[in-house]
Short mmCIF file of C-alpha atoms in Angstrom, two decimals:
data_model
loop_
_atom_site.label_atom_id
_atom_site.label_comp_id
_atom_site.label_asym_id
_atom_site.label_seq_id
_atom_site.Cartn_x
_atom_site.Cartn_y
_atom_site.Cartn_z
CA UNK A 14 38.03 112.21 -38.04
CA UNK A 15 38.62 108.82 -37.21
CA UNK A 16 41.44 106.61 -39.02
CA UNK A 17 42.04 102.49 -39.36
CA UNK A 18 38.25 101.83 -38.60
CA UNK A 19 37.13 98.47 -38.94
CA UNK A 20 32.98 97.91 -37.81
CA UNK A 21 32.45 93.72 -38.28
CA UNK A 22 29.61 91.05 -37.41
CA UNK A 23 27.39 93.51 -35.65
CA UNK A 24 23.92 94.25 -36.03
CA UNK A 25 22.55 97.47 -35.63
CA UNK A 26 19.07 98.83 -35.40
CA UNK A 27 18.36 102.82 -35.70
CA UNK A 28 16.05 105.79 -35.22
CA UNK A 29 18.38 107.52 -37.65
CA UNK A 30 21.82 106.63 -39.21
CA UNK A 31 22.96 103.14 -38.57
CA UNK A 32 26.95 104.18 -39.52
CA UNK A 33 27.53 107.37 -39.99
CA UNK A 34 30.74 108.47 -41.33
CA UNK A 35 31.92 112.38 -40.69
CA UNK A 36 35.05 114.62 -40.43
CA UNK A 37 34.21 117.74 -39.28
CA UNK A 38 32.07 121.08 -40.11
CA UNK A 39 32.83 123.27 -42.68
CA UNK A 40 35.52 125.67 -41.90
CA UNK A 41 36.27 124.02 -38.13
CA UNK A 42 36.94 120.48 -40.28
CA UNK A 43 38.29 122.14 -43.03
CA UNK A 44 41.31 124.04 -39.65
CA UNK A 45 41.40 120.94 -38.12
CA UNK A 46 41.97 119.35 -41.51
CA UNK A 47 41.84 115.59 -40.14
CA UNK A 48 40.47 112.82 -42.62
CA UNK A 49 38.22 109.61 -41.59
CA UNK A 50 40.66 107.38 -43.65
CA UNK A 51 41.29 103.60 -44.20
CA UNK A 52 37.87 102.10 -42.98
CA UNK A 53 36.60 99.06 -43.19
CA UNK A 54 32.54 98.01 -42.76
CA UNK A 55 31.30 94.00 -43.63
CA UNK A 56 29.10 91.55 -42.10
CA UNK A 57 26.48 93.87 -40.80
CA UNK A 58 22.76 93.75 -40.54
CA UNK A 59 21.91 97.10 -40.19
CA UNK A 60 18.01 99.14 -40.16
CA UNK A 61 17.40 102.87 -40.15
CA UNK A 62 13.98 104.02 -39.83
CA UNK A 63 13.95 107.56 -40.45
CA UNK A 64 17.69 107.83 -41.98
CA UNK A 65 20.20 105.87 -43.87
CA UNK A 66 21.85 102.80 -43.28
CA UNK A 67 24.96 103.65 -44.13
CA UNK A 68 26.05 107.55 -44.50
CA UNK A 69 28.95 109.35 -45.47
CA UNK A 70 28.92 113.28 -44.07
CA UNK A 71 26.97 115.61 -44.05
CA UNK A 72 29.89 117.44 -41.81
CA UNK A 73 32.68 115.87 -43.57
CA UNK A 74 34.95 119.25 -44.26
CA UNK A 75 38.04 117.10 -43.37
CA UNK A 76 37.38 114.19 -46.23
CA UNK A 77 36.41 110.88 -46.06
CA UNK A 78 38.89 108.42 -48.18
CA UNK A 79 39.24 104.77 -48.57
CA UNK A 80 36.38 102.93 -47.21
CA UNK A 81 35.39 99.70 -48.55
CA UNK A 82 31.71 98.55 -47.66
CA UNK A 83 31.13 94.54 -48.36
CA UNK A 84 28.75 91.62 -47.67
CA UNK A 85 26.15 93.90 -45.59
CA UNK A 86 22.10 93.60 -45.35
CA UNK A 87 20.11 96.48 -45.04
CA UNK A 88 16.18 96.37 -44.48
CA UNK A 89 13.39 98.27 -43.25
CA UNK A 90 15.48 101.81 -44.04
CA UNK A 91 14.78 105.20 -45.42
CA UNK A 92 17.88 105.16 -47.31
CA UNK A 93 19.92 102.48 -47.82
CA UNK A 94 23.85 104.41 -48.68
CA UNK A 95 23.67 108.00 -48.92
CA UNK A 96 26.56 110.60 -49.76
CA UNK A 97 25.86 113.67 -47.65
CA UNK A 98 27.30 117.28 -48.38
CA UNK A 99 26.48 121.04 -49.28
CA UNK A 100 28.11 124.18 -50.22
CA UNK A 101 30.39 125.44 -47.83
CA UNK A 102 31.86 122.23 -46.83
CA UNK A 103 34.84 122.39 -48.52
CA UNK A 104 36.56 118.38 -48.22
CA UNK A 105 36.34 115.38 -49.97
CA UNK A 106 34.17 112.00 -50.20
CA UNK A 107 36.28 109.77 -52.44
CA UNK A 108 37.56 106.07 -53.09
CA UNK A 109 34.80 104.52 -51.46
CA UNK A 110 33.63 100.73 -52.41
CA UNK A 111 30.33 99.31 -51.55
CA UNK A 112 30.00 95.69 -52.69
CA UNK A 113 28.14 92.08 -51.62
CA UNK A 114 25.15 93.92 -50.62
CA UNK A 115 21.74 93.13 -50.13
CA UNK A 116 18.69 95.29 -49.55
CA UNK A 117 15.20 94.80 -48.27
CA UNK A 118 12.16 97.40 -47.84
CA UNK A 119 13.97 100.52 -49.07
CA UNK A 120 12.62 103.30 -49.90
CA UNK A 121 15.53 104.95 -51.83
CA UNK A 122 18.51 102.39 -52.54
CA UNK A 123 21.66 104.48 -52.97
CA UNK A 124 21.29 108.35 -52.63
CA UNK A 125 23.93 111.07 -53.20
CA UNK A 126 22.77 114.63 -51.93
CA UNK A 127 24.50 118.39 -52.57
CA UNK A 128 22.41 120.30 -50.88
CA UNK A 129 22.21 118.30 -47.49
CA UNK A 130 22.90 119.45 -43.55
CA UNK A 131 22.77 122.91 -42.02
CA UNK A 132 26.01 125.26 -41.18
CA UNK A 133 27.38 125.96 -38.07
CA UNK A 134 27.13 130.10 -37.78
CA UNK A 135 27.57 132.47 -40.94
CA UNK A 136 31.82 132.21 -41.52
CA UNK A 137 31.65 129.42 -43.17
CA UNK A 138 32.92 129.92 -46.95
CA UNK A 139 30.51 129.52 -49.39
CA UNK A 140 33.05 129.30 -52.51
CA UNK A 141 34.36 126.06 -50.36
CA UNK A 142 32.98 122.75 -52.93
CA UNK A 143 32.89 119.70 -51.32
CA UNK A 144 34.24 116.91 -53.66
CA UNK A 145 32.47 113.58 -54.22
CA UNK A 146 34.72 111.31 -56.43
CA UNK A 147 35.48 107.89 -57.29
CA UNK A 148 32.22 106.02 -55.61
CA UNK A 149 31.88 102.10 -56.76
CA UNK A 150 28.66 100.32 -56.22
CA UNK A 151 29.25 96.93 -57.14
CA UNK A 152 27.36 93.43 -56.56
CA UNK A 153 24.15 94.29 -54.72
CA UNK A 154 20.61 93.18 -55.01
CA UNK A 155 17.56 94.96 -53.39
CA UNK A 156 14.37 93.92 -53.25
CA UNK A 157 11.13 96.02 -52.44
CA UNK A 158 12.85 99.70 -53.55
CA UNK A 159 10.89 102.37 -54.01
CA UNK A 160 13.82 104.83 -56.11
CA UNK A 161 16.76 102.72 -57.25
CA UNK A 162 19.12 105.99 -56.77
CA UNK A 163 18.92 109.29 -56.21
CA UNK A 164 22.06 111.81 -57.25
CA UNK A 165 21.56 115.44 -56.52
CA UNK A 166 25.28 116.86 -57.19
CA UNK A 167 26.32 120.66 -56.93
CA UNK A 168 26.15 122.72 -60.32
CA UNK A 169 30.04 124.00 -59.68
CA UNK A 170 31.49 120.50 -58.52
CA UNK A 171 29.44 117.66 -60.26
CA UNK A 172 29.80 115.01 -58.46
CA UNK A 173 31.99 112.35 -60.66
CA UNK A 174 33.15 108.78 -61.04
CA UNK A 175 30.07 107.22 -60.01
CA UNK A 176 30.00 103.50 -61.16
CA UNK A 177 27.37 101.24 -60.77
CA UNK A 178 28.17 97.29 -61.98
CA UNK A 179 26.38 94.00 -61.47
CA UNK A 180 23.42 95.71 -59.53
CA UNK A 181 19.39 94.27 -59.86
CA UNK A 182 16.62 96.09 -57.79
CA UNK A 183 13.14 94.97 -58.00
CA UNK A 184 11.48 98.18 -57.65
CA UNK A 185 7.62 98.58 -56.64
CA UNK A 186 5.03 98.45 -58.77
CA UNK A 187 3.59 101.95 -57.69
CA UNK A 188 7.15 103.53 -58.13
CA UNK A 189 6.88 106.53 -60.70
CA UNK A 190 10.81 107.07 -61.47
CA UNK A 191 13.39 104.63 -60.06
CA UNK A 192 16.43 106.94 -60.84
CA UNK A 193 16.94 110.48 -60.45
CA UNK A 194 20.01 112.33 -61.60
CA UNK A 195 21.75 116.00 -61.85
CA UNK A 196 24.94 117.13 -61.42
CA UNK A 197 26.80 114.14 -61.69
CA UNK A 198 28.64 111.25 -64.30
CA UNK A 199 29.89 108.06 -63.93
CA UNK A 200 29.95 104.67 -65.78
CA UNK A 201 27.07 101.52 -65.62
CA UNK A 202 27.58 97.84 -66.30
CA UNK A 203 24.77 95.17 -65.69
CA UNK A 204 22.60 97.79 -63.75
CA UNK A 205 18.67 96.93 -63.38
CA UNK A 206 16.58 98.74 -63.67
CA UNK A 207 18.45 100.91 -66.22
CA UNK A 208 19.88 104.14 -64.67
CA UNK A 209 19.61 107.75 -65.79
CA UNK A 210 21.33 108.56 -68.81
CA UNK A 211 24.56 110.48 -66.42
CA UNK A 212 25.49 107.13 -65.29
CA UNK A 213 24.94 104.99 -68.95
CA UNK A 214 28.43 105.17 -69.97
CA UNK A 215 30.33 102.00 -69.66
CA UNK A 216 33.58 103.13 -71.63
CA UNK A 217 34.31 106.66 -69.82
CA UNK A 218 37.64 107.13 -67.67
CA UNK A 219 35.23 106.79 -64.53
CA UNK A 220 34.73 103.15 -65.36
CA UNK A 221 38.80 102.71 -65.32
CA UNK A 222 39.22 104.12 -62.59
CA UNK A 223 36.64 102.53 -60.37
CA UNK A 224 37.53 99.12 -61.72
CA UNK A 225 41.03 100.33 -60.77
CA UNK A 226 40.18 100.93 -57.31
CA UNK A 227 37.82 97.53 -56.75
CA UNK A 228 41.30 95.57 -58.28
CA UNK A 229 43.27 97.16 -55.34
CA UNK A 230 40.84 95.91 -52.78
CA UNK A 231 40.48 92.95 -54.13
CA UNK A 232 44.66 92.58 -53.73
CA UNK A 233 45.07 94.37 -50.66
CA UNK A 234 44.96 92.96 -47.10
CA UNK A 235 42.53 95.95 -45.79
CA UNK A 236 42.76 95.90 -41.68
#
């Protein structure tokens, strides 16, 4: 629950999460009802060995809104970016740009997961659906990936507005499926290797508005 964030020229090394981005758990964040907001993450090296470089959630009942993610390096990691979040959260994940990245050793590149984290006791309310929305992955290149992506949204809230432009993994030879999909749409421009057929779109409203959102970065003097 943390708000005007800005995480610059470091260089991290991890057991687990490098950055972890969170808001609160279930219905405690959803009372408390404060957002991470307006954060800022670029020129980082970061490494997680047994989680992701960069996550947003699980516990993130409160939202997480306007982050922008630029000119990072991630190696040697489990996951590279991961979206975090189950049933019973309730919140938001939304507005969220990662560009100017580049990846080394991952074994899944970007990862987006409904059915992820634990709950704190039994009130939490299960008819609470967590929001993903508006996600842009733009201008990254990753080599040695095991799964390009890997988008597990929720049946009742699909996850949506999930654009991927200007992105080219070289995936291993011994990978069986580099993208894996459910629950979710979004748009695709330049994308290598070619994603699942949720995220082919280039025309859809989700493409608009993502392009709409990297245009107001690109304007804005962010922290």
């Amino acid at each position: 629950s943390s708000d005007n964030v800005c995480i610059e020229d470091c260089i991290i090394a991890m057991g687990h999460d490098a950055i972890s981005l969170k808001s609160g758990w279930d219905e405690y964040g959803i009372a408390y009802g404060r957002p991470t907001t307006d954060v800022h993450i670029r020129r980082v090296l970061l490494q997680s060995s047994s989680g992701s470089s960069v996550a947003f959630g699980s516990e993130m009942s409160g939202g997480i809104s306007n982050v922008q993610v630029e000119k990072i390096h991630l190696y040697d990691s489990l996951n590279g970016i991961e979206f975090r979040t189950t049933k019973g959260r309730g919140g938001y994940i939304k507005q969220i740009v990662i560009s100017d990245a580049e990846l080394y050793n991952i074994n899944v590149a970007f990862g987006a997961c409904g059915n992820c984290g634990s709950h704190p006791d039994d009130d939490f309310d299960p008819d609470a659906l967590p929001a993903i929305d508006q996600i842009t992955f733009k201008d990254i290149i990753g080599t040695n990936i095991t799964i390009a992506g890997n988008f597990t949204g929720i049946q009742e809230a699909p996850f949506a507005n999930i654009c991927l432009s200007n992105i080219s993994l070289l995936i291993n030879p011994g990978s069986y499926n580099s993208w894996e999909c459910s629950n979710i749409h979004g748009s695709s421009e330049s994308v290598f290797p070619e994603p699942c057929p949720e995220l082919e779109n280039s025309s859809s409203n989700s493409s608009s508005t993502c392009f709409s959102l990297i245009r107001y970065y690109g304007r804005a003097s962010f922290l």
